[in-house]
């Protein structure tokens, strides 16, 4: 049986590895899966679907246990742990992988992916496979499933935002991601980069006024308790891969690897369906049950799109592997740059 972290805590595993001690077989039955978001989130849905599939496919020999709400550390830290083989699996917003493997930034360039159809086309074809290979190479992390969480919308506690002028004066939290920071710079403000695990409290205490995330996340994380206004900017589509530590994956029997990949694929399909089935009703309940107000960006969002794409795309051609990578993605999506 191959090497897996299983039930072993990070400290104990580290000690065993340092001592060169072989891991006992009893420690190798359950994968620990870090999940940044709460129960009911798109991340949790994907994780549960994966766990169910894996258990069924391996007749209960292999299981996956989810640790929700960032119990195993903030999302970016879990990517680091995965890289080092200290954690089995994690489900993270893709913007947390970009610092480790910059080419996945292609999926967070503003106004490239605008729907779940677009997200499926880019992640499930040749482009997705290349990004998986790059992430294995750069970060020691293998993407085995994709959570499709929806377009990121802007929320804030202060005022309706429709124009770029309306943004002025607001303190907006963004992930620690250069592409997203640069998008807000293009719109004329300096956002506040902050770990996901700190975001709710920062919104609650008024350290920041707003943030962006998909409707599903706004709902699952109960942001409606601390945010009032939504602007449907849909500038980035939130993709949150399930990653496995490559060293742990390579330690598995090839047959088990196949089942892990198949379970990830089935969970990905479940995620797309979950989004398609639930986004509209969640959006409606944010307004009707939780009193949020949703606005569209003014003038068909042209000013938002032009400012972000003209500044951010060229800035990141090098990090995504060249302009041709973006051109190829746009071609797959049936658009031109
Ligand atoms: C972020 O904004 O950091 C992520 O999108 C949060 C998440 O994992 O849902």
mmCIF file of C-alpha atoms and ligand atoms in Angstrom:
data_model
loop_
_atom_site.group_PDB
_atom_site.id
_atom_site.type_symbol
_atom_site.label_atom_id
_atom_site.label_comp_id
_atom_site.label_asym_id
_atom_site.label_seq_id
_atom_site.Cartn_x
_atom_site.Cartn_y
_atom_site.Cartn_z
ATOM 1 C CA UNK A 1 0.000 0.000 0.000
ATOM 2 C CA UNK A 2 1.317 3.415 -0.836
ATOM 3 C CA UNK A 3 2.323 6.278 1.394
ATOM 4 C CA UNK A 4 -0.475 8.458 2.696
ATOM 5 C CA UNK A 5 -0.743 10.852 5.612
ATOM 6 C CA UNK A 6 -4.070 9.383 6.755
ATOM 7 C CA UNK A 7 -4.905 9.971 10.387
ATOM 8 C CA UNK A 8 -1.488 11.197 11.299
ATOM 9 C CA UNK A 9 -1.237 14.810 12.394
ATOM 10 C CA UNK A 10 1.249 17.087 10.697
ATOM 11 C CA UNK A 11 3.666 17.077 13.629
ATOM 12 C CA UNK A 12 3.681 13.326 14.060
ATOM 13 C CA UNK A 13 3.989 12.731 10.332
ATOM 14 C CA UNK A 14 6.846 15.228 10.133
ATOM 15 C CA UNK A 15 8.628 13.448 12.983
ATOM 16 C CA UNK A 16 8.206 10.038 11.351
ATOM 17 C CA UNK A 17 9.387 11.321 8.007
ATOM 18 C CA UNK A 18 12.409 13.010 9.566
ATOM 19 C CA UNK A 19 13.244 9.823 11.412
ATOM 20 C CA UNK A 20 12.952 7.918 8.132
ATOM 21 C CA UNK A 21 10.348 5.664 9.723
ATOM 22 C CA UNK A 22 7.975 3.785 7.400
ATOM 23 C CA UNK A 23 4.332 4.690 7.953
ATOM 24 C CA UNK A 24 2.246 1.854 9.367
ATOM 25 C CA UNK A 25 -0.548 0.431 7.217
ATOM 26 C CA UNK A 26 -3.209 1.280 9.797
ATOM 27 C CA UNK A 27 -2.466 4.953 9.280
ATOM 28 C CA UNK A 28 -3.359 4.828 5.620
ATOM 29 C CA UNK A 29 -7.098 4.568 5.303
ATOM 30 C CA UNK A 30 -8.493 8.103 5.466
ATOM 31 C CA UNK A 31 -7.413 11.176 3.529
ATOM 32 C CA UNK A 32 -7.589 14.436 5.462
ATOM 33 C CA UNK A 33 -9.187 17.093 3.275
ATOM 34 C CA UNK A 34 -8.858 20.768 4.253
ATOM 35 C CA UNK A 35 -11.841 22.900 3.261
ATOM 36 C CA UNK A 36 -11.795 26.672 3.704
ATOM 37 C CA UNK A 37 -15.552 27.195 3.517
ATOM 38 C CA UNK A 38 -18.514 26.174 5.652
ATOM 39 C CA UNK A 39 -21.042 23.337 5.374
ATOM 40 C CA UNK A 40 -23.449 23.977 2.506
ATOM 41 C CA UNK A 41 -20.761 25.704 0.396
ATOM 42 C CA UNK A 42 -19.794 24.621 -3.098
ATOM 43 C CA UNK A 43 -16.461 23.447 -1.675
ATOM 44 C CA UNK A 44 -18.208 21.238 0.886
ATOM 45 C CA UNK A 45 -20.534 19.848 -1.819
ATOM 46 C CA UNK A 46 -17.577 18.833 -3.961
ATOM 47 C CA UNK A 47 -15.754 17.354 -0.981
ATOM 48 C CA UNK A 48 -18.755 15.279 0.107
ATOM 49 C CA UNK A 49 -19.355 14.030 -3.433
ATOM 50 C CA UNK A 50 -15.686 13.055 -3.696
ATOM 51 C CA UNK A 51 -15.710 11.245 -0.341
ATOM 52 C CA UNK A 52 -18.850 9.313 -1.250
ATOM 53 C CA UNK A 53 -17.520 8.280 -4.669
ATOM 54 C CA UNK A 54 -14.132 7.275 -3.302
ATOM 55 C CA UNK A 55 -15.595 5.153 -0.565
ATOM 56 C CA UNK A 56 -17.989 3.427 -2.981
ATOM 57 C CA UNK A 57 -15.335 2.844 -5.604
ATOM 58 C CA UNK A 58 -12.876 1.306 -3.147
ATOM 59 C CA UNK A 59 -15.437 -0.644 -1.114
ATOM 60 C CA UNK A 60 -14.733 1.470 1.909
ATOM 61 C CA UNK A 61 -11.000 0.860 1.889
ATOM 62 C CA UNK A 62 -10.288 4.531 1.175
ATOM 63 C CA UNK A 63 -12.158 7.402 2.737
ATOM 64 C CA UNK A 64 -11.905 11.159 2.791
ATOM 65 C CA UNK A 65 -12.646 13.218 5.889
ATOM 66 C CA UNK A 66 -13.481 16.894 5.414
ATOM 67 C CA UNK A 67 -12.225 19.544 7.846
ATOM 68 C CA UNK A 68 -14.471 22.547 7.141
ATOM 69 C CA UNK A 69 -14.110 26.234 7.972
ATOM 70 C CA UNK A 70 -10.343 26.387 7.605
ATOM 71 C CA UNK A 71 -9.721 24.064 10.574
ATOM 72 C CA UNK A 72 -6.478 22.876 8.962
ATOM 73 C CA UNK A 73 -5.183 26.382 8.259
ATOM 74 C CA UNK A 74 -5.844 29.178 5.810
ATOM 75 C CA UNK A 75 -6.197 28.156 2.196
ATOM 76 C CA UNK A 76 -2.795 29.326 1.011
ATOM 77 C CA UNK A 77 -1.066 27.607 3.935
ATOM 78 C CA UNK A 78 -2.769 24.334 3.023
ATOM 79 C CA UNK A 79 -1.301 24.533 -0.501
ATOM 80 C CA UNK A 80 2.097 24.808 1.107
ATOM 81 C CA UNK A 81 1.396 21.798 3.343
ATOM 82 C CA UNK A 82 0.228 19.833 0.301
ATOM 83 C CA UNK A 83 3.440 20.753 -1.516
ATOM 84 C CA UNK A 84 5.491 19.420 1.355
ATOM 85 C CA UNK A 85 3.476 16.205 1.680
ATOM 86 C CA UNK A 86 2.251 17.215 5.145
ATOM 87 C CA UNK A 87 -1.419 17.232 4.173
ATOM 88 C CA UNK A 88 -3.298 14.820 1.897
ATOM 89 C CA UNK A 89 -5.834 17.049 0.171
ATOM 90 C CA UNK A 90 -7.308 20.526 0.163
ATOM 91 C CA UNK A 91 -10.102 22.343 -1.630
ATOM 92 C CA UNK A 92 -8.985 25.897 -2.302
ATOM 93 C CA UNK A 93 -9.981 28.851 -4.425
ATOM 94 C CA UNK A 94 -7.616 28.760 -7.401
ATOM 95 C CA UNK A 95 -6.242 32.200 -6.575
ATOM 96 C CA UNK A 96 -4.424 30.497 -3.675
ATOM 97 C CA UNK A 97 -2.532 28.240 -6.072
ATOM 98 C CA UNK A 98 -1.347 31.010 -8.405
ATOM 99 C CA UNK A 99 1.501 32.132 -6.094
ATOM 100 C CA UNK A 100 2.882 28.556 -6.238
ATOM 101 C CA UNK A 101 2.115 27.848 -9.902
ATOM 102 C CA UNK A 102 1.587 31.110 -11.799
ATOM 103 C CA UNK A 103 0.214 29.649 -15.045
ATOM 104 C CA UNK A 104 -3.109 28.832 -13.363
ATOM 105 C CA UNK A 105 -3.528 32.620 -13.235
ATOM 106 C CA UNK A 106 -5.021 32.146 -16.695
ATOM 107 C CA UNK A 107 -8.201 31.055 -14.898
ATOM 108 C CA UNK A 108 -8.329 34.204 -12.758
ATOM 109 C CA UNK A 109 -7.669 36.806 -15.447
ATOM 110 C CA UNK A 110 -10.596 39.220 -15.308
ATOM 111 C CA UNK A 111 -13.466 38.741 -17.759
ATOM 112 C CA UNK A 112 -12.141 35.533 -19.323
ATOM 113 C CA UNK A 113 -14.411 32.914 -17.710
ATOM 114 C CA UNK A 114 -17.943 34.246 -17.356
ATOM 115 C CA UNK A 115 -20.097 31.180 -16.827
ATOM 116 C CA UNK A 116 -19.990 27.585 -15.680
ATOM 117 C CA UNK A 117 -20.015 26.533 -19.349
ATOM 118 C CA UNK A 118 -16.842 28.574 -19.907
ATOM 119 C CA UNK A 119 -15.283 27.115 -16.759
ATOM 120 C CA UNK A 120 -15.980 23.552 -17.876
ATOM 121 C CA UNK A 121 -14.557 24.197 -21.347
ATOM 122 C CA UNK A 122 -11.286 25.536 -19.965
ATOM 123 C CA UNK A 123 -10.744 23.144 -17.087
ATOM 124 C CA UNK A 124 -11.814 19.889 -18.705
ATOM 125 C CA UNK A 125 -9.993 20.101 -22.011
ATOM 126 C CA UNK A 126 -6.358 20.342 -23.090
ATOM 127 C CA UNK A 127 -5.853 23.665 -21.356
ATOM 128 C CA UNK A 128 -7.021 22.241 -18.051
ATOM 129 C CA UNK A 129 -4.706 19.254 -18.442
ATOM 130 C CA UNK A 130 -1.734 21.523 -19.090
ATOM 131 C CA UNK A 131 -2.549 23.518 -15.950
ATOM 132 C CA UNK A 132 -2.806 20.287 -13.938
ATOM 133 C CA UNK A 133 0.627 19.208 -15.215
ATOM 134 C CA UNK A 134 2.115 22.626 -14.431
ATOM 135 C CA UNK A 135 0.721 22.559 -10.910
ATOM 136 C CA UNK A 136 2.229 19.124 -10.291
ATOM 137 C CA UNK A 137 5.567 20.407 -11.580
ATOM 138 C CA UNK A 138 5.577 23.758 -9.758
ATOM 139 C CA UNK A 139 3.698 23.080 -6.550
ATOM 140 C CA UNK A 140 3.809 19.320 -5.957
ATOM 141 C CA UNK A 141 0.007 19.439 -5.990
ATOM 142 C CA UNK A 142 -2.243 17.525 -8.370
ATOM 143 C CA UNK A 143 -5.657 18.918 -9.231
ATOM 144 C CA UNK A 144 -8.088 15.992 -9.182
ATOM 145 C CA UNK A 145 -11.409 17.828 -9.126
ATOM 146 C CA UNK A 146 -12.832 21.246 -9.886
ATOM 147 C CA UNK A 147 -15.397 23.088 -7.795
ATOM 148 C CA UNK A 148 -17.384 25.551 -9.892
ATOM 149 C CA UNK A 149 -18.644 28.144 -7.433
ATOM 150 C CA UNK A 150 -19.872 30.880 -9.758
ATOM 151 C CA UNK A 151 -19.003 34.418 -10.777
ATOM 152 C CA UNK A 152 -17.452 36.581 -8.103
ATOM 153 C CA UNK A 153 -19.686 39.512 -7.202
ATOM 154 C CA UNK A 154 -18.706 42.540 -5.140
ATOM 155 C CA UNK A 155 -20.341 43.013 -1.738
ATOM 156 C CA UNK A 156 -20.065 45.920 0.676
ATOM 157 C CA UNK A 157 -21.709 47.315 3.781
ATOM 158 C CA UNK A 158 -21.780 51.007 2.854
ATOM 159 C CA UNK A 159 -23.521 51.905 -0.410
ATOM 160 C CA UNK A 160 -24.784 50.718 -3.793
ATOM 161 C CA UNK A 161 -21.895 50.495 -6.268
ATOM 162 C CA UNK A 162 -22.646 50.771 -9.979
ATOM 163 C CA UNK A 163 -19.868 52.901 -11.433
ATOM 164 C CA UNK A 164 -16.127 52.921 -10.892
ATOM 165 C CA UNK A 165 -16.598 56.263 -9.169
ATOM 166 C CA UNK A 166 -18.859 54.596 -6.605
ATOM 167 C CA UNK A 167 -15.975 52.330 -5.616
ATOM 168 C CA UNK A 168 -13.898 55.275 -4.418
ATOM 169 C CA UNK A 169 -13.537 55.444 -0.644
ATOM 170 C CA UNK A 170 -14.428 51.793 -0.074
ATOM 171 C CA UNK A 171 -11.928 49.455 1.577
ATOM 172 C CA UNK A 172 -12.217 46.149 -0.265
ATOM 173 C CA UNK A 173 -10.646 42.885 0.844
ATOM 174 C CA UNK A 174 -9.108 40.715 -1.873
ATOM 175 C CA UNK A 175 -7.241 37.403 -1.703
ATOM 176 C CA UNK A 176 -3.444 37.641 -1.732
ATOM 177 C CA UNK A 177 -3.461 37.377 -5.501
ATOM 178 C CA UNK A 178 -1.647 39.769 -7.826
ATOM 179 C CA UNK A 179 -4.210 39.503 -10.613
ATOM 180 C CA UNK A 180 -7.120 40.393 -8.355
ATOM 181 C CA UNK A 181 -5.192 43.206 -6.652
ATOM 182 C CA UNK A 182 -4.300 44.589 -10.055
ATOM 183 C CA UNK A 183 -7.938 44.469 -11.185
ATOM 184 C CA UNK A 184 -8.979 46.783 -8.353
ATOM 185 C CA UNK A 185 -5.994 49.024 -9.079
ATOM 186 C CA UNK A 186 -7.285 49.289 -12.648
ATOM 187 C CA UNK A 187 -10.644 50.350 -11.224
ATOM 188 C CA UNK A 188 -8.936 53.118 -9.250
ATOM 189 C CA UNK A 189 -8.607 51.782 -5.701
ATOM 190 C CA UNK A 190 -6.003 49.990 -3.603
ATOM 191 C CA UNK A 191 -7.643 46.847 -2.210
ATOM 192 C CA UNK A 192 -6.589 45.155 1.041
ATOM 193 C CA UNK A 193 -5.062 41.678 0.524
ATOM 194 C CA UNK A 194 -6.138 39.389 3.348
ATOM 195 C CA UNK A 195 -6.374 35.661 4.065
ATOM 196 C CA UNK A 196 -9.807 34.133 3.615
ATOM 197 C CA UNK A 197 -9.878 32.892 7.202
ATOM 198 C CA UNK A 198 -9.725 36.505 8.455
ATOM 199 C CA UNK A 199 -12.290 37.948 6.079
ATOM 200 C CA UNK A 200 -15.594 37.505 7.918
ATOM 201 C CA UNK A 201 -14.241 39.048 11.115
ATOM 202 C CA UNK A 202 -12.679 41.931 9.194
ATOM 203 C CA UNK A 203 -16.037 42.642 7.537
ATOM 204 C CA UNK A 204 -17.840 42.337 10.846
ATOM 205 C CA UNK A 205 -15.491 44.692 12.651
ATOM 206 C CA UNK A 206 -15.456 47.200 9.815
ATOM 207 C CA UNK A 207 -11.725 46.746 9.163
ATOM 208 C CA UNK A 208 -12.804 46.386 5.535
ATOM 209 C CA UNK A 209 -16.074 47.475 3.917
ATOM 210 C CA UNK A 210 -16.398 44.807 1.257
ATOM 211 C CA UNK A 211 -15.048 41.810 -0.638
ATOM 212 C CA UNK A 212 -15.867 39.729 -3.694
ATOM 213 C CA UNK A 213 -16.973 36.106 -3.912
ATOM 214 C CA UNK A 214 -19.731 34.131 -5.648
ATOM 215 C CA UNK A 215 -23.369 34.146 -4.504
ATOM 216 C CA UNK A 216 -22.986 30.586 -3.186
ATOM 217 C CA UNK A 217 -20.089 31.625 -0.958
ATOM 218 C CA UNK A 218 -21.764 34.843 0.226
ATOM 219 C CA UNK A 219 -24.662 32.660 1.316
ATOM 220 C CA UNK A 220 -22.743 29.711 2.826
ATOM 221 C CA UNK A 221 -20.448 32.029 4.789
ATOM 222 C CA UNK A 222 -23.423 34.144 5.973
ATOM 223 C CA UNK A 223 -21.887 37.336 4.643
ATOM 224 C CA UNK A 224 -25.409 38.741 4.484
ATOM 225 C CA UNK A 225 -25.078 39.268 8.248
ATOM 226 C CA UNK A 226 -22.363 41.860 7.684
ATOM 227 C CA UNK A 227 -22.882 43.034 4.079
ATOM 228 C CA UNK A 228 -25.819 44.832 2.443
ATOM 229 C CA UNK A 229 -24.989 45.690 -1.181
ATOM 230 C CA UNK A 230 -24.022 43.422 -4.051
ATOM 231 C CA UNK A 231 -22.730 44.493 -7.456
ATOM 232 C CA UNK A 232 -22.944 41.729 -10.022
ATOM 233 C CA UNK A 233 -19.522 42.420 -11.557
ATOM 234 C CA UNK A 234 -18.797 38.805 -12.536
ATOM 235 C CA UNK A 235 -15.175 39.719 -13.228
ATOM 236 C CA UNK A 236 -13.673 36.379 -12.200
ATOM 237 C CA UNK A 237 -15.377 33.001 -12.126
ATOM 238 C CA UNK A 238 -14.496 31.209 -8.910
ATOM 239 C CA UNK A 239 -12.921 27.827 -9.522
ATOM 240 C CA UNK A 240 -11.842 25.924 -6.442
ATOM 241 C CA UNK A 241 -9.851 22.807 -7.198
ATOM 242 C CA UNK A 242 -9.513 19.728 -5.046
ATOM 243 C CA UNK A 243 -5.775 19.109 -4.861
ATOM 244 C CA UNK A 244 -3.853 16.120 -3.589
ATOM 245 C CA UNK A 245 -0.243 16.115 -2.519
ATOM 246 C CA UNK A 246 1.706 14.687 -5.466
ATOM 247 C CA UNK A 247 4.078 12.758 -3.228
ATOM 248 C CA UNK A 248 1.111 11.100 -1.539
ATOM 249 C CA UNK A 249 -0.630 10.445 -4.869
ATOM 250 C CA UNK A 250 2.517 8.844 -6.319
ATOM 251 C CA UNK A 251 2.724 6.584 -3.293
ATOM 252 C CA UNK A 252 -0.660 5.046 -4.090
ATOM 253 C CA UNK A 253 -1.199 1.831 -5.958
ATOM 254 C CA UNK A 254 -1.977 2.670 -9.645
ATOM 255 C CA UNK A 255 -5.446 1.114 -9.289
ATOM 256 C CA UNK A 256 -6.171 3.346 -6.314
ATOM 257 C CA UNK A 257 -4.860 6.351 -8.244
ATOM 258 C CA UNK A 258 -7.399 5.548 -10.952
ATOM 259 C CA UNK A 259 -10.215 5.464 -8.406
ATOM 260 C CA UNK A 260 -9.070 8.738 -6.853
ATOM 261 C CA UNK A 261 -9.101 10.390 -10.288
ATOM 262 C CA UNK A 262 -12.481 8.889 -11.160
ATOM 263 C CA UNK A 263 -13.953 10.066 -7.848
ATOM 264 C CA UNK A 264 -12.603 13.567 -8.557
ATOM 265 C CA UNK A 265 -14.189 13.549 -11.996
ATOM 266 C CA UNK A 266 -17.566 12.487 -10.650
ATOM 267 C CA UNK A 267 -17.364 15.139 -7.921
ATOM 268 C CA UNK A 268 -16.589 17.767 -10.572
ATOM 269 C CA UNK A 269 -19.749 16.852 -12.485
ATOM 270 C CA UNK A 270 -21.712 17.035 -9.266
ATOM 271 C CA UNK A 271 -20.284 20.502 -8.575
ATOM 272 C CA UNK A 272 -21.372 21.865 -11.961
ATOM 273 C CA UNK A 273 -24.863 20.486 -11.419
ATOM 274 C CA UNK A 274 -25.041 21.874 -7.885
ATOM 275 C CA UNK A 275 -24.191 25.353 -9.169
ATOM 276 C CA UNK A 276 -26.694 25.137 -12.023
ATOM 277 C CA UNK A 277 -29.415 23.933 -9.648
ATOM 278 C CA UNK A 278 -28.853 26.332 -6.783
ATOM 279 C CA UNK A 279 -27.390 29.683 -7.896
ATOM 280 C CA UNK A 280 -30.637 31.360 -8.968
ATOM 281 C CA UNK A 281 -32.525 30.446 -5.792
ATOM 282 C CA UNK A 282 -29.609 31.436 -3.560
ATOM 283 C CA UNK A 283 -29.414 34.807 -5.328
ATOM 284 C CA UNK A 284 -33.137 35.316 -4.764
ATOM 285 C CA UNK A 285 -32.937 34.363 -1.104
ATOM 286 C CA UNK A 286 -30.088 36.798 -0.475
ATOM 287 C CA UNK A 287 -32.520 39.538 -1.486
ATOM 288 C CA UNK A 288 -35.827 38.235 -0.208
ATOM 289 C CA UNK A 289 -34.785 36.510 2.999
ATOM 290 C CA UNK A 290 -31.635 38.364 3.907
ATOM 291 C CA UNK A 291 -32.430 41.864 2.686
ATOM 292 C CA UNK A 292 -29.457 42.368 0.396
ATOM 293 C CA UNK A 293 -29.665 44.720 -2.592
ATOM 294 C CA UNK A 294 -28.267 43.619 -5.946
ATOM 295 C CA UNK A 295 -27.141 46.166 -8.553
ATOM 296 C CA UNK A 296 -25.746 45.733 -12.030
ATOM 297 C CA UNK A 297 -22.610 47.639 -13.059
ATOM 298 C CA UNK A 298 -23.599 50.768 -14.991
ATOM 299 C CA UNK A 299 -23.504 51.065 -18.795
ATOM 300 C CA UNK A 300 -23.307 47.371 -19.559
ATOM 301 C CA UNK A 301 -20.169 47.095 -17.422
ATOM 302 C CA UNK A 302 -18.044 48.447 -20.295
ATOM 303 C CA UNK A 303 -15.935 50.768 -18.127
ATOM 304 C CA UNK A 304 -15.225 47.932 -15.662
ATOM 305 C CA UNK A 305 -14.274 45.486 -18.415
ATOM 306 C CA UNK A 306 -12.144 47.904 -20.410
ATOM 307 C CA UNK A 307 -10.178 49.155 -17.413
ATOM 308 C CA UNK A 308 -9.425 45.681 -16.072
ATOM 309 C CA UNK A 309 -8.648 43.885 -19.314
ATOM 310 C CA UNK A 310 -6.500 46.675 -20.763
ATOM 311 C CA UNK A 311 -4.328 46.882 -17.650
ATOM 312 C CA UNK A 312 -4.346 43.394 -16.149
ATOM 313 C CA UNK A 313 -4.157 41.101 -19.180
ATOM 314 C CA UNK A 314 -0.881 42.470 -20.595
ATOM 315 C CA UNK A 315 0.679 42.669 -17.126
ATOM 316 C CA UNK A 316 0.219 38.921 -16.720
ATOM 317 C CA UNK A 317 1.074 37.538 -20.148
ATOM 318 C CA UNK A 318 4.490 36.416 -18.870
ATOM 319 C CA UNK A 319 3.239 34.745 -15.711
ATOM 320 C CA UNK A 320 0.577 32.715 -17.538
ATOM 321 C CA UNK A 321 3.116 31.520 -20.112
ATOM 322 C CA UNK A 322 2.649 34.096 -22.874
ATOM 323 C CA UNK A 323 -0.163 35.964 -24.610
ATOM 324 C CA UNK A 324 -0.751 32.912 -26.770
ATOM 325 C CA UNK A 325 -2.094 31.062 -23.718
ATOM 326 C CA UNK A 326 -4.802 33.663 -23.284
ATOM 327 C CA UNK A 327 -5.533 33.678 -27.017
ATOM 328 C CA UNK A 328 -5.895 29.891 -26.978
ATOM 329 C CA UNK A 329 -8.291 30.081 -24.005
ATOM 330 C CA UNK A 330 -10.400 32.759 -25.674
ATOM 331 C CA UNK A 331 -10.521 30.645 -28.822
ATOM 332 C CA UNK A 332 -11.820 27.666 -26.847
ATOM 333 C CA UNK A 333 -14.487 30.003 -25.451
ATOM 334 C CA UNK A 334 -15.398 31.194 -28.956
ATOM 335 C CA UNK A 335 -14.146 34.730 -28.386
ATOM 336 C CA UNK A 336 -11.245 36.829 -29.623
ATOM 337 C CA UNK A 337 -8.959 39.043 -27.555
HETATM 338 C C1 LIG B 1 -11.201 33.906 -1.305
HETATM 339 O O1 LIG B 1 -11.819 34.934 -1.572
HETATM 340 O O2 LIG B 1 -10.135 33.904 -0.691
HETATM 341 C C2 LIG B 1 -11.792 32.601 -1.703
HETATM 342 O O3 LIG B 1 -12.587 32.728 -2.809
HETATM 343 C C3 LIG B 1 -12.564 32.095 -0.579
HETATM 344 C C4 LIG B 1 -13.113 30.730 -0.750
HETATM 345 O O4 LIG B 1 -12.358 29.792 -0.649
HETATM 346 O O5 LIG B 1 -14.309 30.553 -0.938
#
